[in-house]
Short mmCIF file of C-alpha atoms and ligand atoms in Angstrom, two decimals:
data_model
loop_
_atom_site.label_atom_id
_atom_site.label_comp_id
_atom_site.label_asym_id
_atom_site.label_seq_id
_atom_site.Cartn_x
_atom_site.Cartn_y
_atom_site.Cartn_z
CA UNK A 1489 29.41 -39.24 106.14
CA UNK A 1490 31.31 -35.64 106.44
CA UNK A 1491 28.90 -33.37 104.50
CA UNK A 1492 25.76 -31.27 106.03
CA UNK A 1493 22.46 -32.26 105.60
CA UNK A 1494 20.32 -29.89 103.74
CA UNK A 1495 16.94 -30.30 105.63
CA UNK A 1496 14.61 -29.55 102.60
CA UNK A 1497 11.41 -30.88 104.85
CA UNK A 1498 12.21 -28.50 107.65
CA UNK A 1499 12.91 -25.56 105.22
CA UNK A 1500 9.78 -26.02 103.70
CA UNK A 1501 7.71 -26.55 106.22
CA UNK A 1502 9.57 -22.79 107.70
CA UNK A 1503 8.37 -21.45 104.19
CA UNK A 1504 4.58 -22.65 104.44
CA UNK A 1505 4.72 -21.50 108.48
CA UNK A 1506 5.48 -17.60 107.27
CA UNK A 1507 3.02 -18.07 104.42
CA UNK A 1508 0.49 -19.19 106.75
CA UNK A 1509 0.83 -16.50 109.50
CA UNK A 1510 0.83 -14.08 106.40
CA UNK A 1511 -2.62 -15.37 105.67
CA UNK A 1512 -3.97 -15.73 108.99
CA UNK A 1513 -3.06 -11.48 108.94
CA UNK A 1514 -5.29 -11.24 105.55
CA UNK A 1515 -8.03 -13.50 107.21
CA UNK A 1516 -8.01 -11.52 110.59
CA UNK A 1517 -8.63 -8.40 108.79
CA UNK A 1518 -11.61 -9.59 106.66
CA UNK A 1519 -9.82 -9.73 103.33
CA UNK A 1520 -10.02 -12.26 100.80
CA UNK A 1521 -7.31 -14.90 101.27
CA UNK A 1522 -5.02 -16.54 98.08
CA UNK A 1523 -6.92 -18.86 95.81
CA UNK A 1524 -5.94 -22.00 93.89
CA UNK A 1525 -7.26 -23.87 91.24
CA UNK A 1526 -5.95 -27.29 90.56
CA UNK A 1527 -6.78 -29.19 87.13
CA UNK A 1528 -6.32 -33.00 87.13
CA UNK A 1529 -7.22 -34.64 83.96
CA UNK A 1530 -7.44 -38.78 84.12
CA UNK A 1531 -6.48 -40.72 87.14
CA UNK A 1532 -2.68 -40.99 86.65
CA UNK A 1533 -1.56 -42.21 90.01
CA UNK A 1534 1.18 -40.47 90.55
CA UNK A 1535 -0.49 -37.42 89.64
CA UNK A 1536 -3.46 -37.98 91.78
CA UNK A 1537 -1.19 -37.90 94.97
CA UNK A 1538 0.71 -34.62 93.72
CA UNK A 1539 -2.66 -33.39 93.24
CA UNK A 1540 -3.85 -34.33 96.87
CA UNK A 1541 -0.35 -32.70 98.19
CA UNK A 1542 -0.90 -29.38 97.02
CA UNK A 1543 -5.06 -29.09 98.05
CA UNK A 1544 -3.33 -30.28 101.32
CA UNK A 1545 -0.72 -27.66 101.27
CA UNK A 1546 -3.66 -25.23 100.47
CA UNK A 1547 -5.70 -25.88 103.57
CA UNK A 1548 -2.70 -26.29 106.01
CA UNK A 1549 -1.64 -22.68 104.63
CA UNK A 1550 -4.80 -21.34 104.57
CA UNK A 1551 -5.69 -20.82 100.98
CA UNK A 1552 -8.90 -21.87 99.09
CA UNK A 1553 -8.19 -24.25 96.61
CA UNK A 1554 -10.80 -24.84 94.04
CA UNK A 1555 -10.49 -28.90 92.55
CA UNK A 1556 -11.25 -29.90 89.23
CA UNK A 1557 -10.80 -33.90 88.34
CA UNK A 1558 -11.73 -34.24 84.87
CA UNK A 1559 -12.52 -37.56 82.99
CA UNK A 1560 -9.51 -39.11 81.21
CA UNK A 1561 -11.16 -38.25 77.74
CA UNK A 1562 -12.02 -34.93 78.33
CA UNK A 1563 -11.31 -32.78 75.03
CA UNK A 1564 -8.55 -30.25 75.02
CA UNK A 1565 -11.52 -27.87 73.92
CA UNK A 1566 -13.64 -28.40 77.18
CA UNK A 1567 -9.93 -27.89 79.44
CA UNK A 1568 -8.99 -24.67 77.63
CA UNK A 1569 -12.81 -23.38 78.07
CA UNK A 1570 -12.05 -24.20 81.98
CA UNK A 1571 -9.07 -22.40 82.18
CA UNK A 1572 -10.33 -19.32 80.34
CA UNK A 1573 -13.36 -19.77 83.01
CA UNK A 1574 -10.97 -19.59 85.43
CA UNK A 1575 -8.77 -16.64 83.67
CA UNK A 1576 -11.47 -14.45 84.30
CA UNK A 1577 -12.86 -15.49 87.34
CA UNK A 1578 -11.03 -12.30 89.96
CA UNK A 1579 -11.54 -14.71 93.02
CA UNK A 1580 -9.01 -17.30 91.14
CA UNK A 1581 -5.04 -16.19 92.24
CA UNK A 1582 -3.30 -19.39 90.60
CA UNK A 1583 -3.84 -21.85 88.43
CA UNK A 1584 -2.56 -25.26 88.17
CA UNK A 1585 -3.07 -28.22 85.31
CA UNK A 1586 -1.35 -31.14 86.72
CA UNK A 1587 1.21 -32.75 83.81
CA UNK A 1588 1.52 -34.74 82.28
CA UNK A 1589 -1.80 -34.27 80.89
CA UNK A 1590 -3.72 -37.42 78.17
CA UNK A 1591 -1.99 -37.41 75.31
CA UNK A 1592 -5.05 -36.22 73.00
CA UNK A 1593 -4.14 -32.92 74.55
CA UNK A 1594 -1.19 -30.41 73.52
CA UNK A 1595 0.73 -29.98 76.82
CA UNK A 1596 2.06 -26.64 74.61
CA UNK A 1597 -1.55 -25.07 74.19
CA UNK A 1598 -2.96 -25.56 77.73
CA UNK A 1599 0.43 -23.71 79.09
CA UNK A 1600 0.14 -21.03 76.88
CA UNK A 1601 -3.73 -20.73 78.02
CA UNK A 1602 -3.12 -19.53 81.46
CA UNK A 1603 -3.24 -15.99 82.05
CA UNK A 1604 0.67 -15.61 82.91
CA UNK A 1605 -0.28 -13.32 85.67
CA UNK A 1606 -2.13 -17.04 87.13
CA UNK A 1607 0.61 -19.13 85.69
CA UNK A 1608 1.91 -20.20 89.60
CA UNK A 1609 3.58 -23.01 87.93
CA UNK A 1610 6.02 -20.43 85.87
CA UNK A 1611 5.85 -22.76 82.51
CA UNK A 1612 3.99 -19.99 80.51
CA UNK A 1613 6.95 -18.52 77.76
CA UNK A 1614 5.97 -15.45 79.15
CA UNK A 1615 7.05 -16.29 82.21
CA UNK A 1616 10.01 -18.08 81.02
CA UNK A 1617 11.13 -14.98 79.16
CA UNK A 1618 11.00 -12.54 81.97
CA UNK A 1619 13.05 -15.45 83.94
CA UNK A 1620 15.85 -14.69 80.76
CA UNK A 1621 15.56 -10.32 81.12
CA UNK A 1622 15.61 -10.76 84.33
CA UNK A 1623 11.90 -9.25 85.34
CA UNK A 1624 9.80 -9.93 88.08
CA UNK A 1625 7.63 -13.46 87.11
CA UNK A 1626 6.51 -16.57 87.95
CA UNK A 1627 9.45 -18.81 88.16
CA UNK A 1628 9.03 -22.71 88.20
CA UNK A 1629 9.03 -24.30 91.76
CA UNK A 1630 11.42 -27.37 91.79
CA UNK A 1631 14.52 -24.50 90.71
CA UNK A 1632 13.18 -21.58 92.77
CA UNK A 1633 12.85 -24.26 96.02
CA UNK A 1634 16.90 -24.93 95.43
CA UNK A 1635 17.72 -21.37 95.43
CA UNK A 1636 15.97 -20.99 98.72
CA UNK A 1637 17.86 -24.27 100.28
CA UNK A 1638 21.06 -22.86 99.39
CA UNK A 1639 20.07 -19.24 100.67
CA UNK A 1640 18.58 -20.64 103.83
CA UNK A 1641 21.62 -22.93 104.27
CA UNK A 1642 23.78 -19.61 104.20
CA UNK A 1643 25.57 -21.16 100.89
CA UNK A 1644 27.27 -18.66 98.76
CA UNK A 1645 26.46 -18.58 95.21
CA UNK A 1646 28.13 -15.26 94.05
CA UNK A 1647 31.38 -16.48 91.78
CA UNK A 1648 30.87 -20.06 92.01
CA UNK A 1649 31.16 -22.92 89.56
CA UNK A 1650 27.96 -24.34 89.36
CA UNK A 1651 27.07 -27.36 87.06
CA UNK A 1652 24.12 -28.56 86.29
CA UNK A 1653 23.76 -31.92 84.90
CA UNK A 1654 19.91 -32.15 82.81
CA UNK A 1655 18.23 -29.53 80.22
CA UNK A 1656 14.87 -29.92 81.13
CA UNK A 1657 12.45 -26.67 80.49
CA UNK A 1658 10.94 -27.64 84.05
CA UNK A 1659 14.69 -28.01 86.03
CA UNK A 1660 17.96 -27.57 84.12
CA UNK A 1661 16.96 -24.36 81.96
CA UNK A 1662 14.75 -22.11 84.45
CA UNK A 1663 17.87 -23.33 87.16
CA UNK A 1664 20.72 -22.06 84.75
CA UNK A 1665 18.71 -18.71 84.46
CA UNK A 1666 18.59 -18.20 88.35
CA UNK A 1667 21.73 -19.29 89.00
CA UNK A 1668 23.10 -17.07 86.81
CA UNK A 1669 20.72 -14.19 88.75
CA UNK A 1670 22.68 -15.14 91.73
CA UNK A 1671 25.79 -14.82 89.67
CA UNK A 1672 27.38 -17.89 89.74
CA UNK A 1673 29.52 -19.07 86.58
CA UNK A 1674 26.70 -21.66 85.00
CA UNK A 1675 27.65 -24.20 82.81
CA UNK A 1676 24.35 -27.28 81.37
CA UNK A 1677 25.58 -30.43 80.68
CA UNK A 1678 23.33 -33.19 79.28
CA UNK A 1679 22.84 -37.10 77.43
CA UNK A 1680 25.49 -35.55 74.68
CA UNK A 1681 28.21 -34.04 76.77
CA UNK A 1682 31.30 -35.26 76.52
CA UNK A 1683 33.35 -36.46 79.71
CA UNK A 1684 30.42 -35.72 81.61
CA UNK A 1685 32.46 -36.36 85.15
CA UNK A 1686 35.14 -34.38 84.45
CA UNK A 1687 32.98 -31.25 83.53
CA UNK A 1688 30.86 -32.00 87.03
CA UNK A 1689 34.31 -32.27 89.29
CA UNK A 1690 34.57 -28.46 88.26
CA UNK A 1691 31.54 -27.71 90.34
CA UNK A 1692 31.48 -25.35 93.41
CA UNK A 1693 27.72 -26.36 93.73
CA UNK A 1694 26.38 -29.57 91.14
CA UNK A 1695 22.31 -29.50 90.86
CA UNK A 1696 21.50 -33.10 89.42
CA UNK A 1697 18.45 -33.27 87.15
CA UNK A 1698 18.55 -36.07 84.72
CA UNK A 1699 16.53 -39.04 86.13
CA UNK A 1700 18.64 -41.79 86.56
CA UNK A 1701 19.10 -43.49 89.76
CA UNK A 1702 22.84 -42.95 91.34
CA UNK A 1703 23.99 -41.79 87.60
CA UNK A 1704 26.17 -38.99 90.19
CA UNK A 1705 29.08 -41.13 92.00
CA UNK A 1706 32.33 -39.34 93.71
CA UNK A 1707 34.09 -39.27 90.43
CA UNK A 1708 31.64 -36.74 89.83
CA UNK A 1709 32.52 -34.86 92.98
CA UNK A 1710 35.35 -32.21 93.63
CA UNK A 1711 36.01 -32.37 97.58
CA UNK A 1712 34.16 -30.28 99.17
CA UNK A 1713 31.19 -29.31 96.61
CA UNK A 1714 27.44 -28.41 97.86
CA UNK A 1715 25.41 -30.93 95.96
CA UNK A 1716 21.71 -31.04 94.86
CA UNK A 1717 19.70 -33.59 93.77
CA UNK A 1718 16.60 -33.36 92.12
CA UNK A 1719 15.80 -37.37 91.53
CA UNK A 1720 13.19 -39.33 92.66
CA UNK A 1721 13.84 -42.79 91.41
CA UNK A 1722 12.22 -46.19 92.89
CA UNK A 1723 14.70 -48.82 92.90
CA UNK A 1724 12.92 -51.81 91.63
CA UNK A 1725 14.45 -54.50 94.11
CA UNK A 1726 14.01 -52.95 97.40
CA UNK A 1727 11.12 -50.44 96.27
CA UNK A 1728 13.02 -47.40 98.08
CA UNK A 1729 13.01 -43.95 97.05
CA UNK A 1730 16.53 -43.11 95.73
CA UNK A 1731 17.73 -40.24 93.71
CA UNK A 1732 19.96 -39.29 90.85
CA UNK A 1733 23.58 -38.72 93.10
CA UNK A 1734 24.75 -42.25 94.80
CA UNK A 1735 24.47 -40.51 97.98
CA UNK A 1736 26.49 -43.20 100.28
CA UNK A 1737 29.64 -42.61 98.14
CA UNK A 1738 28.90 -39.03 97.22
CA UNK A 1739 28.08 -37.41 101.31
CA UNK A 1740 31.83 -38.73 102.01
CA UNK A 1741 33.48 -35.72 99.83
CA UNK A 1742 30.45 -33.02 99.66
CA UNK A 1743 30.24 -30.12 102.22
CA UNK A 1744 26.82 -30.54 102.08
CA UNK A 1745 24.16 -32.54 99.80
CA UNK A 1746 20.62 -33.08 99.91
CA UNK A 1747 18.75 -36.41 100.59
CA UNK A 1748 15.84 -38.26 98.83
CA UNK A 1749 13.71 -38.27 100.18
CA UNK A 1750 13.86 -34.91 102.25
CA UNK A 1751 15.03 -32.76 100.05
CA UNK A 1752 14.41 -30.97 97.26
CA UNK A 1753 10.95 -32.71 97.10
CA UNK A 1754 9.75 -31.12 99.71
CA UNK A 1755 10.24 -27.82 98.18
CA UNK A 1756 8.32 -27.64 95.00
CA UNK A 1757 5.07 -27.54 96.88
CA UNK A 1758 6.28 -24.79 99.40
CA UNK A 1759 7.37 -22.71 96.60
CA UNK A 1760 4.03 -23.07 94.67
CA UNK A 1761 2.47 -21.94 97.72
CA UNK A 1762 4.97 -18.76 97.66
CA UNK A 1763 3.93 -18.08 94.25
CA UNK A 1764 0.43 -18.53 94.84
CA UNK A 1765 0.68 -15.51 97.77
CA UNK A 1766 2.43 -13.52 95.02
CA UNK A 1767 -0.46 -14.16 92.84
CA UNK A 1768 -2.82 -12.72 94.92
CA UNK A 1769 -0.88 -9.65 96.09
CA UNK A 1770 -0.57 -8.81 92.28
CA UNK A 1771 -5.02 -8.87 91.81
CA UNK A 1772 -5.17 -7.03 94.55
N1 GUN B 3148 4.06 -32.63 86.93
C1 GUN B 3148 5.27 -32.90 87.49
N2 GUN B 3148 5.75 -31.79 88.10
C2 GUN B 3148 4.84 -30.81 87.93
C3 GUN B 3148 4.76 -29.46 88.35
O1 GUN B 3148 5.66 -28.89 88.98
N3 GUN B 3148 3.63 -28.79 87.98
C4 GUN B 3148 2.64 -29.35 87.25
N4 GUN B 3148 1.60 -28.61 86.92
N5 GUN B 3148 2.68 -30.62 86.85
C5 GUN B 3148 3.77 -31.34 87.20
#
């Protein structure tokens, strides 16, 4: 392997260390410290041990994290009557609904529910929009987490080809947005792209969103690229984590790449602990 390692556990756990010694400040002087509510509807697995991740995040930082674990058939009538609870409630910073949520419930209407200024997740349109002007918002943690890998890694982004490979309103879109506020030259590909490898060897820096295990091999890779990979795939045979570049082939020819696990998963939780600390400094 020639390319760098981008360490996303140790850059996270750097980002929850300042966020913590800026609470321990607030809790020192007798203030109120940051305060997160987290919404888990049924008893998804997966989602159960996101769930416990963040609460754990919470308490490591500092923060108060309210928990609500709701019964699987829980109408979307009684979850939008908790989040408007929770709207108004001034001791509540950020709030969280775990997705995906039953499927009796529109994912669309509990988004648009939270009071964007408590939308720490950034999927509010609100908070999408001002992610397009360019104002300050929430901005959604998995693409906000890369921008602080590559920023912490010292990795220029001004005037570089960046690809992203995946469209998703959670990765691909909010990503192209930001890395287009760092002024790189942004192009999306997706399922319909034609001669999807040759468009990805343009890449200064490739960001790989589209959930399929290894779908990234070196004749992906120009020589020398920064690549990012947002997978988490289980390959069914050995039951190992793998993600979406084949990171054997790929780490011979990249300057630097991220692992899986390691990487960017690691992030997403630090950075919804950043935007829970920008939560509170906006109520108070
Ligand atoms: N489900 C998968 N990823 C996320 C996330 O970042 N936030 C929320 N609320 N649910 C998710």
């Amino acid at each position: 392997m020639s390319a760098q390692l981008i360490d996303g556990k140790l850059i996270s756990a750097q980002i929850k260390d300042e966020l913590k010694a800026k609470t321990e400040e607030l809790f020192a002087s007798g203030k109120r410290v940051p305060t997160l509510a987290v919404i888990l509807v049924g008893s998804d697995p997966a989602s159960q041990v996101y769930v416990r991740n963040k609460k754990k995040a919470c308490e490591y930082i500092g923060y108060k994290s309210l928990s609500y674990e709701l019964d699987e058939k829980t109408t979307q009538e009684e979850l939008l009557e908790l989040i408007d609870k929770l709207n108004k409630d001034p001791e509540v910073d950020g709030i969280l609904v775990q997705m995906p949520v039953p499927k009796h419930i529109d994912e669309n209407a509990v988004i648009e529910a939270i009071s964007p200024d408590k939308d720490v997740d950034g999927f509010h349109p609100v908070n999408v929009g001002k992610l397009c002007t360019g104002e300050k918002g929430f901005v959604s943690c998995t693409p906000a987490g890369i921008i602080q890998l590559l920023k912490r890694s010292n990795i220029d982004i001004t005037g570089k080809e960046c690809v992203i490979v995946g469209r998703s309103n959670i990765v691909g879109k909010p990503m192209m947005m930001l890395m287009l506020r760092e002024n790189a030259t942004v192009t999306v590909t997706h399922s319909k792209t034609k001669d999807i490898a040759e468009v990805c060897k343009r890449a200064d820096i490739l960001i790989v969103a589209i959930g399929k295990a290894k779908f990234v091999t070196k004749d992906f890779v120009k020589d020398g690229a920064v690549v990012i990979d947002v997978g988490i795939n289980r390959n069914a045979e050995t039951g190992k984590l793998c993600g979406d570049v084949d990171f054997e082939e790929v780490s011979q020819i990249a300057s630097y790449i991220t692992p899986v696990p390691g990487g960017v998963g690691p992030m997403t939780i630090a950075m919804l602990m950043y935007n829970c600390f920008e939560a509170y400094e906006m109520h108070c």
